[in-house]
Coordinates of C-alpha atoms in Angstrom, one line a residue:
X1 CA -30.6 -4.6 44.1
X2 CA -28.5 -5.2 41.0
X3 CA -25.1 -3.9 39.9
X4 CA -25.1 -1.7 36.9
X5 CA -22.0 -0.7 34.8
X6 CA -22.6 2.6 32.8
X7 CA -20.3 3.8 30.0
X8 CA -20.8 7.5 29.8
X9 CA -19.2 9.5 27.0
X10 CA -18.7 13.1 28.1
X11 CA -17.1 16.3 26.7
X12 CA -13.5 16.5 27.8
X13 CA -13.7 19.7 29.7
X14 CA -12.9 20.9 33.3
X15 CA -15.5 20.2 35.9
X16 CA -17.3 17.3 34.2
X17 CA -16.1 14.7 36.7
X18 CA -17.2 17.0 39.6
X19 CA -20.7 17.6 38.1
X20 CA -21.2 13.8 37.6
X21 CA -20.0 12.9 41.1
X22 CA -22.1 15.8 42.5
X23 CA -25.2 14.3 40.8
X24 CA -24.6 11.0 42.7
X25 CA -23.8 12.6 46.1
X26 CA -26.7 15.1 45.9
X27 CA -29.2 12.3 45.3
X28 CA -27.6 9.8 47.8
X29 CA -26.5 7.3 45.2
X30 CA -23.3 5.5 45.8
X31 CA -20.5 5.0 43.2
X32 CA -18.9 1.5 43.7
X33 CA -16.3 2.3 41.0
X34 CA -15.4 5.2 38.7
X35 CA -12.8 5.3 36.0
X36 CA -12.3 8.2 33.5
X37 CA -10.0 8.5 30.5
X38 CA -9.7 10.4 27.2
X39 CA -11.1 8.5 24.1
X40 CA -9.5 8.3 20.7
X41 CA -11.0 11.7 20.2
X42 CA -9.4 14.2 22.5
X43 CA -12.6 16.2 22.7
X44 CA -14.3 13.4 24.6
X45 CA -13.6 11.2 27.7
X46 CA -15.3 8.0 28.7
X47 CA -16.4 7.4 32.3
X48 CA -17.2 3.9 33.5
X49 CA -19.4 4.1 36.5
X50 CA -20.4 1.1 38.6
X51 CA -23.3 1.6 40.9
X52 CA -26.0 -0.6 42.5
X53 CA -29.7 -0.1 43.0
X54 CA -33.2 -1.3 42.2
X55 CA -34.3 -0.9 38.5
X56 CA -36.3 2.3 39.2
X57 CA -33.3 3.9 40.9
X58 CA -30.9 2.9 38.2
X59 CA -33.3 4.3 35.6
X60 CA -33.4 7.6 37.5
X61 CA -29.6 7.7 37.5
X62 CA -29.5 7.3 33.8
X63 CA -32.2 10.1 33.3
X64 CA -30.3 12.4 35.6
X65 CA -27.0 11.8 33.9
X66 CA -28.6 12.4 30.4
X67 CA -29.7 15.9 31.7
X68 CA -26.1 17.0 32.3
X69 CA -25.0 19.3 29.4
X70 CA -21.6 17.6 29.1
X71 CA -22.9 14.1 28.7
X72 CA -23.0 13.0 25.1
X73 CA -24.0 9.2 25.4
X74 CA -24.8 6.7 28.1
X75 CA -24.8 2.9 27.5
X76 CA -25.4 0.2 30.2
X77 CA -22.7 -2.5 29.8
X78 CA -24.5 -5.8 30.7
X79 CA -22.0 -8.7 31.5
X80 CA -22.8 -10.7 28.4
X81 CA -22.7 -7.8 26.0
X82 CA -19.4 -6.0 27.2
X83 CA -15.8 -6.6 28.0
X84 CA -14.9 -5.1 31.5
X85 CA -11.6 -5.2 33.1
X86 CA -9.8 -3.9 36.2
X87 CA -6.2 -3.6 37.3
X88 CA -4.7 -4.3 40.7
X89 CA -1.2 -3.5 41.8
X90 CA -0.4 -5.2 45.1
X91 CA 2.9 -5.0 47.1
X92 CA 3.4 -8.1 49.3
X93 CA 5.9 -8.5 52.1
X94 CA 8.2 -11.4 50.8
X95 CA 11.7 -12.2 51.8
X96 CA 13.8 -14.7 49.8
X97 CA 12.0 -17.6 51.5
X98 CA 8.4 -16.4 50.7
X99 CA 9.1 -14.9 47.3
X100 CA 8.6 -18.3 45.4
X101 CA 5.3 -18.8 47.0
X102 CA 4.1 -15.4 45.8
X103 CA 5.4 -16.0 42.4
X104 CA 3.6 -19.3 42.2
X105 CA 0.2 -17.6 43.0
X106 CA 1.0 -14.9 40.5
X107 CA 1.8 -17.6 37.8
X108 CA -1.6 -19.3 38.3
X109 CA -3.4 -16.0 37.5
X110 CA -0.9 -14.9 34.7
X111 CA 0.0 -11.9 36.8
X112 CA 3.2 -9.9 36.2
X113 CA 5.9 -9.3 38.7
X114 CA 6.7 -5.6 38.2
X115 CA 9.0 -4.9 41.1
X116 CA 11.2 -7.0 43.4
X117 CA 12.9 -5.5 46.5
X118 CA 14.8 -7.2 49.3
X119 CA 11.6 -7.7 51.4
X120 CA 8.8 -7.2 49.0
X121 CA 7.4 -8.1 45.7
X122 CA 4.9 -6.1 43.6
X123 CA 2.4 -7.9 41.3
X124 CA 0.2 -6.5 38.6
X125 CA -2.9 -8.3 37.5
X126 CA -5.6 -7.3 35.0
X127 CA -8.9 -9.2 34.5
X128 CA -12.5 -9.1 35.5
X129 CA -13.5 -8.5 39.0
X130 CA -14.1 -12.1 39.9
X131 CA -10.5 -13.0 38.9
X132 CA -9.0 -10.2 40.9
X133 CA -11.2 -11.1 43.9
X134 CA -10.0 -14.8 43.6
X135 CA -6.4 -13.6 43.4
X136 CA -6.7 -11.5 46.5
X137 CA -8.2 -14.4 48.4
X138 CA -5.2 -16.5 47.6
X139 CA -2.9 -13.8 48.8
X140 CA -4.7 -13.8 52.2
X141 CA -2.0 -15.8 53.9
X142 CA 0.6 -13.1 52.9
X143 CA 1.0 -9.7 54.5
X144 CA -0.1 -7.1 51.9
X145 CA 1.9 -3.8 52.4
X146 CA 0.0 -1.7 49.8
X147 CA -2.9 -2.3 47.4
X148 CA -4.3 -0.2 44.5
X149 CA -7.3 -1.2 42.4
X150 CA -8.3 0.9 39.3
X151 CA -11.9 0.2 39.2
X152 CA -13.8 -1.3 36.3
X153 CA -13.5 0.0 32.8
X154 CA -15.3 -1.4 29.8
X155 CA -16.6 -1.3 26.3
X156 CA -19.5 -2.9 24.6
X157 CA -18.8 -5.8 22.4
X158 CA -19.3 -5.8 18.6
X159 CA -19.1 -3.1 16.0
X160 CA -17.8 0.4 16.9
X161 CA -20.6 3.0 17.2
X162 CA -19.5 6.6 16.3
X163 CA -21.0 9.3 18.3

């Protein structure tokens, strides 16, 4: 079973997200991560979908997506041919005594402190999934109050391809 990152260009209209998610759920495919946003052309949105499966299952997913009327283009984003990033916001319990320790961990990863309260600190980190996972492991000794991860988004490397 391998991980597959798909960049799917779709028409920016209501119901597209529902149709794509419905395709996955009807066929019993799992979505590990899904991000969606408008492109430079407001008529289109880009979905970055991360899923796992055997090669034949992943090919079936691509074929089923291509059949959807709203889907304009589908590209797989292999690790070596794409730039993929994720964002994490994490609120950590940290009084004045623990705050320097949290800041030290954040500095190692070049994370940004985005909020400081009396008993907590919020950190923002952007990077590839491995970097975020390593950051979260180092925070394991602290009490995490809240956590939000955006999921992966990415683009293929090289020249821009107009659709």
